[in-house]
mmCIF file of C-alpha atoms in Angstrom:
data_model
loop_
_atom_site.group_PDB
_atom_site.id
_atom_site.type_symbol
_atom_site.label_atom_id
_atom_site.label_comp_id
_atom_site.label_asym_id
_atom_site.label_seq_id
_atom_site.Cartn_x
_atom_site.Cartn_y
_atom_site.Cartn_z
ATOM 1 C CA UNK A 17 7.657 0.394 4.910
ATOM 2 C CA UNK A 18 4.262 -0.214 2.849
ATOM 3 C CA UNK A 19 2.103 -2.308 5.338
ATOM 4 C CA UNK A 20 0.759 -4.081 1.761
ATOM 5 C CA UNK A 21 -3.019 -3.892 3.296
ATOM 6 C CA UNK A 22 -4.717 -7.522 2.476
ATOM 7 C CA UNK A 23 -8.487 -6.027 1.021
ATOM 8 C CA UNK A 24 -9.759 -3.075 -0.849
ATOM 9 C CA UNK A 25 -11.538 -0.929 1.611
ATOM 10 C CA UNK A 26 -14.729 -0.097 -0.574
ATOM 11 C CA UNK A 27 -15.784 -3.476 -2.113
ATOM 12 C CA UNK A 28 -13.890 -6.058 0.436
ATOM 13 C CA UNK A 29 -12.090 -7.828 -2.482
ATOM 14 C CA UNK A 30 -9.048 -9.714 -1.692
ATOM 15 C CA UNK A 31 -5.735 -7.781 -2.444
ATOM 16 C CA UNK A 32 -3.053 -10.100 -1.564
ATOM 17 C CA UNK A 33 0.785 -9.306 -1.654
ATOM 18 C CA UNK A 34 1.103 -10.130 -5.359
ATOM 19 C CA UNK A 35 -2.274 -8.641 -6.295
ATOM 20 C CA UNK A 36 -1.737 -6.491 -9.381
ATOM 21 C CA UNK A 37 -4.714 -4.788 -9.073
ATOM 22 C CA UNK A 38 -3.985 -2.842 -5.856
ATOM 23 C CA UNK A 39 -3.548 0.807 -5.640
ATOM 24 C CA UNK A 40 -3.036 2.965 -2.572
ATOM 25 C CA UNK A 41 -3.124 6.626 -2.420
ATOM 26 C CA UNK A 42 0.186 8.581 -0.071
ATOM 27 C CA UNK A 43 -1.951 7.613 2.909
ATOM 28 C CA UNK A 44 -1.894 3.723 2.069
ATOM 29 C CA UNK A 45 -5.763 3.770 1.987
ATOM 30 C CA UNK A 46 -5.770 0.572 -0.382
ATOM 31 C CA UNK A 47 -8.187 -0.125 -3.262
ATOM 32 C CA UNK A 48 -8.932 -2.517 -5.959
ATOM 33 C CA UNK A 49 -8.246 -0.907 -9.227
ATOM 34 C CA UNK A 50 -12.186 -0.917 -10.056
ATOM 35 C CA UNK A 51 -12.993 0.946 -7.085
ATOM 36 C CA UNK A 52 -9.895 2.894 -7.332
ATOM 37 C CA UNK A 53 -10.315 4.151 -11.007
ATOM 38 C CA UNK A 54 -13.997 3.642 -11.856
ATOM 39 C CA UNK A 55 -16.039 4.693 -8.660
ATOM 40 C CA UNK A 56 -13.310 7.230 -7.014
ATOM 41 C CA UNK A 57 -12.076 8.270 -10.209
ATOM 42 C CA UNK A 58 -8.343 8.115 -9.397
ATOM 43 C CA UNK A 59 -9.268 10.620 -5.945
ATOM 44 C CA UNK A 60 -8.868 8.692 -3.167
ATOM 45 C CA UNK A 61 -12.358 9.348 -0.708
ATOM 46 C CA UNK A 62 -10.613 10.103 2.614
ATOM 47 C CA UNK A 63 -7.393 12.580 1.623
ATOM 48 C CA UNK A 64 -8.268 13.387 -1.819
ATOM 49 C CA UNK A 65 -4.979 12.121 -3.451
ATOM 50 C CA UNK A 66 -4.563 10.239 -6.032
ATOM 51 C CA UNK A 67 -3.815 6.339 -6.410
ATOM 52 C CA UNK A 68 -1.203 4.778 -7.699
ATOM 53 C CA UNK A 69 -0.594 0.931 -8.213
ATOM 54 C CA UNK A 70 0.784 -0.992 -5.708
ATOM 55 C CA UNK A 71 4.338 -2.438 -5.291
ATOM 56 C CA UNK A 72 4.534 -6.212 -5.013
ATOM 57 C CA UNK A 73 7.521 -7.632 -2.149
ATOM 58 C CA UNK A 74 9.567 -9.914 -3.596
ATOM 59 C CA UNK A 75 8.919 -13.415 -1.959
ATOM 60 C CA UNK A 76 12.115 -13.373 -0.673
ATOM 61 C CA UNK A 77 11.366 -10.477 1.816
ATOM 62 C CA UNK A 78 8.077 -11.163 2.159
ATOM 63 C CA UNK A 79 8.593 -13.813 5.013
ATOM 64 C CA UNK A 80 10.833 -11.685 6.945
ATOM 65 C CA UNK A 81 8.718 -8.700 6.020
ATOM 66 C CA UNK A 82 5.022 -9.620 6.115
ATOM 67 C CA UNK A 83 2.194 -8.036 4.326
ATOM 68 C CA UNK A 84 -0.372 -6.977 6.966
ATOM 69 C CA UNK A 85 -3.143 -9.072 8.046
ATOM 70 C CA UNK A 86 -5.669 -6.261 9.168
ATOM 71 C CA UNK A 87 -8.523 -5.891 7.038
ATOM 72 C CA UNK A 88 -9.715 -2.251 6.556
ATOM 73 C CA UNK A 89 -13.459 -2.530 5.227
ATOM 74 C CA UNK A 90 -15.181 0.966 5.209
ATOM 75 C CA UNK A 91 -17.505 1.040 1.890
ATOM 76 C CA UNK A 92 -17.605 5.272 1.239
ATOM 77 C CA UNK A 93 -20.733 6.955 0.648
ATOM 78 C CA UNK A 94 -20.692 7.347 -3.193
ATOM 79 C CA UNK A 95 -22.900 10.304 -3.035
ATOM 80 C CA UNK A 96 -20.187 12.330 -1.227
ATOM 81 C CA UNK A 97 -17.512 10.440 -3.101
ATOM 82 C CA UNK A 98 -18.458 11.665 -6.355
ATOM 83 C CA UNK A 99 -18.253 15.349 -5.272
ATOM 84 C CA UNK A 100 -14.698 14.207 -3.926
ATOM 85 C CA UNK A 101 -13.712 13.017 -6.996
ATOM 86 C CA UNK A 102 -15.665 15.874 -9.396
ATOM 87 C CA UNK A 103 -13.973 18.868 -6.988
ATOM 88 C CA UNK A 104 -10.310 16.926 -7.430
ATOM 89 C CA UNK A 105 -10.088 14.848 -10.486
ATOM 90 C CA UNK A 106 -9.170 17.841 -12.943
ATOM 91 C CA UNK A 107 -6.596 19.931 -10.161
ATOM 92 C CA UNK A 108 -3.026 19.264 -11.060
ATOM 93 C CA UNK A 109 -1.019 17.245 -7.956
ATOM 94 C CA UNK A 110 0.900 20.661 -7.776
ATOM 95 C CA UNK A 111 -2.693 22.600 -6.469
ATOM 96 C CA UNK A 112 -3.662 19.388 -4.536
#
């Protein structure tokens, strides 16, 4: 089960359950869609994947299912994310 991570882990913005602006990579490392899209450019910075958006839980699981309350902050270096995200943003998910 998705833990639905409260933050994006780059910028610190608030990603709540019913955020449509999360996206998480296989891993669940969780981003806002600007830091997902425009500074990782759709490769995520710690397994090189890439992101998709998250799912929402309906409210009517949410209470017997909670969204985590953890915050992950760990802003990337950009320097080394950019040569993440030039080595894997052209490879097909096949040669990932």
């Amino acid at each position: 089960m998705l833990e639905i991570r409260p933050n994006c882990e780059h910028c610190n913005k608030a990603l709540p359950n019913t955020a449509t602006e999360a996206m998480i990579c296989s891993f669940e490392c969780t981003y806002c869609k600007e830091c997902a899209l425009e500074i990782f450019k759709n490769v995520c910075p710690s397994c090189s994947g890439n992101f998709v958006p998250r799912p929402i839980r309906p409210k009517k699981l949410i209470e017997k299912y909670p969204a985590s309350a953890k915050q992950i902050f760990k802003p990337k270096d950009l320097e080394k994310a950019r040569i993440n995200s030039n080595e894997f943003k052209n490879i097909s998910p096949e040669k990932r």
